[in-house]
PDB file of C-alpha atoms in Angstrom:
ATOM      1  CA  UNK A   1       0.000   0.000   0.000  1.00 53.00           C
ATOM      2  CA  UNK A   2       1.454   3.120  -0.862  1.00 56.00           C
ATOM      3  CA  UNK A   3       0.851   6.753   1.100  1.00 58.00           C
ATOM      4  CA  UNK A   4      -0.935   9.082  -0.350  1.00 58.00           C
ATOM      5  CA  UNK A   5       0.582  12.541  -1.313  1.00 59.00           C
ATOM      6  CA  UNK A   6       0.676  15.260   0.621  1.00 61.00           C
ATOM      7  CA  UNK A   7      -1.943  17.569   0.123  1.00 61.00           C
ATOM      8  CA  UNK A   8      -1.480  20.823  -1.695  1.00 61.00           C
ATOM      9  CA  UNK A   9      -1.253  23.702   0.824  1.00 59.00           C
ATOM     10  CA  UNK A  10      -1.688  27.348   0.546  1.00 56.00           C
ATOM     11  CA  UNK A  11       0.659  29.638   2.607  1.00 63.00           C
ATOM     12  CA  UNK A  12      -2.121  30.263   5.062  1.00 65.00           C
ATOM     13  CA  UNK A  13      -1.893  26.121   5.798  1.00 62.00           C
ATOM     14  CA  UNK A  14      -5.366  25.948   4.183  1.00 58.00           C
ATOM     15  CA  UNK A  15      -5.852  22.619   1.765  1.00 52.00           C
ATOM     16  CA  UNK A  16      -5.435  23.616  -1.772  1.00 56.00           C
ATOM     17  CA  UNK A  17      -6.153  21.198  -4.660  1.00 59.00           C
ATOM     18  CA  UNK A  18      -3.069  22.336  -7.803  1.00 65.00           C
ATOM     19  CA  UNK A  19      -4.657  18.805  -9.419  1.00 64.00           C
ATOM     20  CA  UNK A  20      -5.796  19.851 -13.423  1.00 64.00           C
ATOM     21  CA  UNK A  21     -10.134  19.966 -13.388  1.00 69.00           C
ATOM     22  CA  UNK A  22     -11.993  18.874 -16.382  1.00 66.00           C
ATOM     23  CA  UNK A  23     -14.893  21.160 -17.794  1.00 67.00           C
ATOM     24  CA  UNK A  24     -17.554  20.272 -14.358  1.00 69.00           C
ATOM     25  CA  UNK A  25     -14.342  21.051 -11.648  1.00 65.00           C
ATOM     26  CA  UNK A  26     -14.061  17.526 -11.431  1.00 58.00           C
ATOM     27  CA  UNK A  27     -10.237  16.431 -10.202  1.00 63.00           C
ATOM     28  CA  UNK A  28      -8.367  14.836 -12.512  1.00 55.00           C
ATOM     29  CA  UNK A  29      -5.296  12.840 -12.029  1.00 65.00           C
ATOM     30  CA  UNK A  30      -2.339  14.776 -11.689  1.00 67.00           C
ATOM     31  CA  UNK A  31      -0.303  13.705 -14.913  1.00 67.00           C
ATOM     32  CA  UNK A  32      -3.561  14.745 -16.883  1.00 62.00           C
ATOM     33  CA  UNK A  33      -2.212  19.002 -16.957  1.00 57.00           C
ATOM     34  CA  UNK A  34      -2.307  19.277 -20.310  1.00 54.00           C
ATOM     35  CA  UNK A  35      -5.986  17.868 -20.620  1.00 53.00           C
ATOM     36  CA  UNK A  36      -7.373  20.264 -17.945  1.00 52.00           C
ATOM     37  CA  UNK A  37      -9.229  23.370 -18.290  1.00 57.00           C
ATOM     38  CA  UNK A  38      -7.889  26.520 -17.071  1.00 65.00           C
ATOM     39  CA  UNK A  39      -8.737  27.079 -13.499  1.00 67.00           C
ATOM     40  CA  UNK A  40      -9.747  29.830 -11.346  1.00 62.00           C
ATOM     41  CA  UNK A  41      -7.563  31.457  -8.930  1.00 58.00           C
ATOM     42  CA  UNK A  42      -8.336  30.235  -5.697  1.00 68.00           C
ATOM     43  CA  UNK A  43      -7.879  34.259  -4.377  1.00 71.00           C
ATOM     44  CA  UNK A  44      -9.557  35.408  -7.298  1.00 77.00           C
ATOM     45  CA  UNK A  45     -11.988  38.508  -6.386  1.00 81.00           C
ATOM     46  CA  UNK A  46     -13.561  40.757  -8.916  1.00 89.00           C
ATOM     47  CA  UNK A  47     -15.949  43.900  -8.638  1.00 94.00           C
ATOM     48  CA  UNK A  48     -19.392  42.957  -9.292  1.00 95.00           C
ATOM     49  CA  UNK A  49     -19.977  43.789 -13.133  1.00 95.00           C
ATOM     50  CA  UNK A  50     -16.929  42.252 -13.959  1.00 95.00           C
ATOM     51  CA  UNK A  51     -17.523  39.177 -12.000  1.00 95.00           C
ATOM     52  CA  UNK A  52     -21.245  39.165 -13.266  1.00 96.00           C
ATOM     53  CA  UNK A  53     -19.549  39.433 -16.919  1.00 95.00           C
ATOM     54  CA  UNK A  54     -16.787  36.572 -16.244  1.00 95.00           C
ATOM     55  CA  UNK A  55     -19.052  33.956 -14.625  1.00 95.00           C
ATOM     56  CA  UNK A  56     -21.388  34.791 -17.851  1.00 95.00           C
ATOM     57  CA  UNK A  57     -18.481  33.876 -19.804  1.00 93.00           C
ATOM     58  CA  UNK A  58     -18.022  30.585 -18.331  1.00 93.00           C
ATOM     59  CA  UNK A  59     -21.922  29.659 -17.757  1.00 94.00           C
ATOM     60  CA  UNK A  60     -21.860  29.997 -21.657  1.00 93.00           C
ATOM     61  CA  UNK A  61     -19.252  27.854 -22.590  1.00 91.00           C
ATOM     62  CA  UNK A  62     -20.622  25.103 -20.135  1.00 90.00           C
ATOM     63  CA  UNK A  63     -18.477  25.366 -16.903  1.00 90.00           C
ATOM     64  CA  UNK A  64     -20.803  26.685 -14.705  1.00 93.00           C
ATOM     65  CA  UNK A  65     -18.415  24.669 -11.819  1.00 91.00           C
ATOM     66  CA  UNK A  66     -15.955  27.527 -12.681  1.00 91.00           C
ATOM     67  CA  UNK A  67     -18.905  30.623 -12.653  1.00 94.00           C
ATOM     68  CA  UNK A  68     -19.558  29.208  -9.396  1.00 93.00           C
ATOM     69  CA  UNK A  69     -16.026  30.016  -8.182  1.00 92.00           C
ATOM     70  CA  UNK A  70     -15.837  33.523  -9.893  1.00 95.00           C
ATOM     71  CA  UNK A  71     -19.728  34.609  -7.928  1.00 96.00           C
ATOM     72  CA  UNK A  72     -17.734  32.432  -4.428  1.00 94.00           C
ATOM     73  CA  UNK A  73     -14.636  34.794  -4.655  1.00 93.00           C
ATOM     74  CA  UNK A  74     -16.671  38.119  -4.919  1.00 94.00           C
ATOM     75  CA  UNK A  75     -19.924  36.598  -2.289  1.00 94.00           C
ATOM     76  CA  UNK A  76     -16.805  36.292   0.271  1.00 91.00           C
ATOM     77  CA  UNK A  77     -15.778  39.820  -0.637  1.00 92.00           C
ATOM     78  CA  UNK A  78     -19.355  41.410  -0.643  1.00 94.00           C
ATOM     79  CA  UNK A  79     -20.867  44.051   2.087  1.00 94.00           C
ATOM     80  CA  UNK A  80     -23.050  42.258   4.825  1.00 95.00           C
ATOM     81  CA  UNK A  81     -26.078  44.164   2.670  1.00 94.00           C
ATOM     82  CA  UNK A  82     -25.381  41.523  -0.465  1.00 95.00           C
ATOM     83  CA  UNK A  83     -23.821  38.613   0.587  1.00 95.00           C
ATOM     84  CA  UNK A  84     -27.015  36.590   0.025  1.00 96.00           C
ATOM     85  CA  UNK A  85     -27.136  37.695  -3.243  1.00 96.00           C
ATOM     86  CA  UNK A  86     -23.793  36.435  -4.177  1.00 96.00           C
ATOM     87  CA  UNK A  87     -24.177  33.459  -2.343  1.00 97.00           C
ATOM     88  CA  UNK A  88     -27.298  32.569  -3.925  1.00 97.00           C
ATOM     89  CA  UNK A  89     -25.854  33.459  -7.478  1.00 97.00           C
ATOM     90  CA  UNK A  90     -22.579  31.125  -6.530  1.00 96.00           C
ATOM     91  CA  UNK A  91     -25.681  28.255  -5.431  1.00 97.00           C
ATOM     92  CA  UNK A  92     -27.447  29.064  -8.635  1.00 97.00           C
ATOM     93  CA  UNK A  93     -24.020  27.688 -10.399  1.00 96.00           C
ATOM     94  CA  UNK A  94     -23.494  25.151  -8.586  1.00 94.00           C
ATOM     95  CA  UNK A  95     -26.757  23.864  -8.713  1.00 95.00           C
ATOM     96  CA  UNK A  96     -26.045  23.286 -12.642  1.00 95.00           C
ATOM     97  CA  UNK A  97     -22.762  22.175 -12.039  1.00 92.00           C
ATOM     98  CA  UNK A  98     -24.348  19.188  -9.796  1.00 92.00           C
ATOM     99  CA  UNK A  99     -26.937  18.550 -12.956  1.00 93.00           C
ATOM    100  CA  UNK A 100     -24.162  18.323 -15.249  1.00 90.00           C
ATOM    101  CA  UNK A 101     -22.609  16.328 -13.428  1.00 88.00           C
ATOM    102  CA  UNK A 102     -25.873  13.988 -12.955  1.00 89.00           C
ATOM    103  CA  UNK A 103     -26.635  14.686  -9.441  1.00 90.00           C
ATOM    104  CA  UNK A 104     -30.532  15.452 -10.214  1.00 91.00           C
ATOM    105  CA  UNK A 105     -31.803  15.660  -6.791  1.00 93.00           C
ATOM    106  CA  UNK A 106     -28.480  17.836  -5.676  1.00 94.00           C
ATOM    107  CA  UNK A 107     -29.071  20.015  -8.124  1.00 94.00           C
ATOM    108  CA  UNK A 108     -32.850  21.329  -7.792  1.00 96.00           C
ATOM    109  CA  UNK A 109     -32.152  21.083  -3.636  1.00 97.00           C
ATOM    110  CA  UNK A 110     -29.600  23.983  -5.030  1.00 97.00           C
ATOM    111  CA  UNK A 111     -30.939  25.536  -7.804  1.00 97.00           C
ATOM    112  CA  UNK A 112     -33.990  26.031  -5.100  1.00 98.00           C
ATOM    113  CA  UNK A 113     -31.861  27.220  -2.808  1.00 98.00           C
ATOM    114  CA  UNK A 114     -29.869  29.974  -4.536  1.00 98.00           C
ATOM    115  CA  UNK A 115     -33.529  30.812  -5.876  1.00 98.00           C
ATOM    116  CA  UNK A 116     -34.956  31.583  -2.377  1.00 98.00           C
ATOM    117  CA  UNK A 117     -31.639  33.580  -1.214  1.00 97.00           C
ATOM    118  CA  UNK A 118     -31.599  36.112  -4.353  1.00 97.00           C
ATOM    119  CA  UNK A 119     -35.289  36.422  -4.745  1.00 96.00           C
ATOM    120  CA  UNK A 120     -35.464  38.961  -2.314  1.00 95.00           C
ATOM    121  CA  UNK A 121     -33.188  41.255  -4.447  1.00 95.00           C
ATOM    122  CA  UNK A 122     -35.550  41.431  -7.128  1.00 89.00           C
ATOM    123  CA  UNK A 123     -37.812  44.037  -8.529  1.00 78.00           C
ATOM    124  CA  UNK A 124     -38.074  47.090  -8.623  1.00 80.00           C
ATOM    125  CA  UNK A 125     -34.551  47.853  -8.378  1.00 78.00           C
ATOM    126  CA  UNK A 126     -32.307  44.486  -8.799  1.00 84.00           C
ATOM    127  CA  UNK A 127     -28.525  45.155  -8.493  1.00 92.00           C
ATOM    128  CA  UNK A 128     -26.227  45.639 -11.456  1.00 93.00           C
ATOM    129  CA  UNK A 129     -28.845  44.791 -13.790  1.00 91.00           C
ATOM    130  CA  UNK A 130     -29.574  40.911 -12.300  1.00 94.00           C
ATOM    131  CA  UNK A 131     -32.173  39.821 -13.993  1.00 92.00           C
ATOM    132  CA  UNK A 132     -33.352  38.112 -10.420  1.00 95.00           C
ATOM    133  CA  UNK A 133     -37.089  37.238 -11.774  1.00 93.00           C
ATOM    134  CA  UNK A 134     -35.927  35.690 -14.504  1.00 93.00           C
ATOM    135  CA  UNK A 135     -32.895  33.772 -12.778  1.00 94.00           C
ATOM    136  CA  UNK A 136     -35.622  32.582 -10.292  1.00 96.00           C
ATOM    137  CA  UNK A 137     -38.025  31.485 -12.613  1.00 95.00           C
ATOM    138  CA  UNK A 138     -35.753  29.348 -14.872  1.00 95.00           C
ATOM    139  CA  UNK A 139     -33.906  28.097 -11.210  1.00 96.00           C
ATOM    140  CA  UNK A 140     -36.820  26.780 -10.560  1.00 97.00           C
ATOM    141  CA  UNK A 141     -38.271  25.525 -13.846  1.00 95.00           C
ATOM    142  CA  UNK A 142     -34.794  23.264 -14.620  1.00 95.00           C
ATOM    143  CA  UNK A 143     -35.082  22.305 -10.645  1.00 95.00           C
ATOM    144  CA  UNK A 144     -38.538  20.613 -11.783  1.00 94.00           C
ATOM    145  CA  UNK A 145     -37.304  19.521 -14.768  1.00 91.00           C
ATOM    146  CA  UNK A 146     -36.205  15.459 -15.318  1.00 88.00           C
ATOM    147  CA  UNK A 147     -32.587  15.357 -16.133  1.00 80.00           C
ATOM    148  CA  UNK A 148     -31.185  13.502 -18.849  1.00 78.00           C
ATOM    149  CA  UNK A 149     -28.620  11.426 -19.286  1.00 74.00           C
ATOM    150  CA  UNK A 150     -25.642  13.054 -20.941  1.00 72.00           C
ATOM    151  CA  UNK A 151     -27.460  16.566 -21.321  1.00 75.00           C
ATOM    152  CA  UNK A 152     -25.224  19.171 -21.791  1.00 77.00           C
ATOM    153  CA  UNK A 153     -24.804  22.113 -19.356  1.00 81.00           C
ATOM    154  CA  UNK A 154     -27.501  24.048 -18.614  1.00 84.00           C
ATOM    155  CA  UNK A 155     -26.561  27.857 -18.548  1.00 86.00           C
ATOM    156  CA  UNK A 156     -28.838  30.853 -17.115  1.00 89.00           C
ATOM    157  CA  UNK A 157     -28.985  34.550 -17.577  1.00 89.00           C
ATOM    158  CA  UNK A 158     -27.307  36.641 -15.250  1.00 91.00           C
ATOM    159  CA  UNK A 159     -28.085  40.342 -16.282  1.00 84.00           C
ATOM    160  CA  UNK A 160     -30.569  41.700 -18.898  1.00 69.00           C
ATOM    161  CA  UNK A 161     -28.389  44.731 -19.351  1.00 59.00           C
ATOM    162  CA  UNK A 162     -24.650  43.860 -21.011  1.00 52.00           C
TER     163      UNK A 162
END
């Protein structure tokens, strides 16, 4: 039996994975770096619009695991006043991250979830354009929805303005 590696630290001490991720975050072995996506910085945090625009980015090319992390790094950076919100965007990602993945009943517990924490930021005046009705009402339509074997990533719309 052989030991397992170390794990991969950060200078705080604080487990850090440095293992490539395919497309869904999954880990992949560690000889697999050229096959891996690029990742997000673990420290990455971006002002709202921008993080908005980047996790939009990656929601559209099917790595929502990877929008999640963008809308984690700025929820951990956000005023008391919005940390919901971001929090319930960063669930909204995950949520299709678990459905890709096909974790069914995972998924809708999150996509439900994120739902209920950004609804309250909805209209009249959502922040930085978040479409929040919409994002709420098509949380919780693919929640409901059967998944399907092999379906692609689902991807939602974060703002109506661009």
């Amino acid at each position: 039996m052989t030991a397992d590696p170390p794990r991969d630290r950060d200078p705080s001490g604080r487990a850090r994975s440095n293992r490539p991720r395919d497309g869904l975050g999954r880990p992949m072995p560690r000889d697999a770096a050229d096959e891996g996506v690029d990742r997000v910085p673990d420290d990455l945090v971006l002002p709202p619009l921008d993080s908005l625009a980047e996790a939009q980015r990656l929601l559209d090319a099917g790595r929502p695991f990877h929008a999640h992390e963008v809308l984690e790094g700025t929820w951990k950076a956000a005023p008391a006043e919005e940390r919901d919100l971001w929090q319930g965007l960063a669930q909204l990602a995950v949520g299709l991250t678990h459905r890709a993945r096909g974790n069914a009943v995972g998924a809708a517990r999150l996509l439900r979830r994120g739902a209920d924490r950004v609804a309250p930021y909805g209209s009249p005046a959502a922040p930085y354009g978040i479409d929040i009705d919409g994002l709420v009402a098509t949380a919780r339509r693919i929640a409901e929805e059967p998944a399907a074997d092999g379906e692609p990533p689902r991807t939602l719309r974060l703002r109506t303005e661009r």
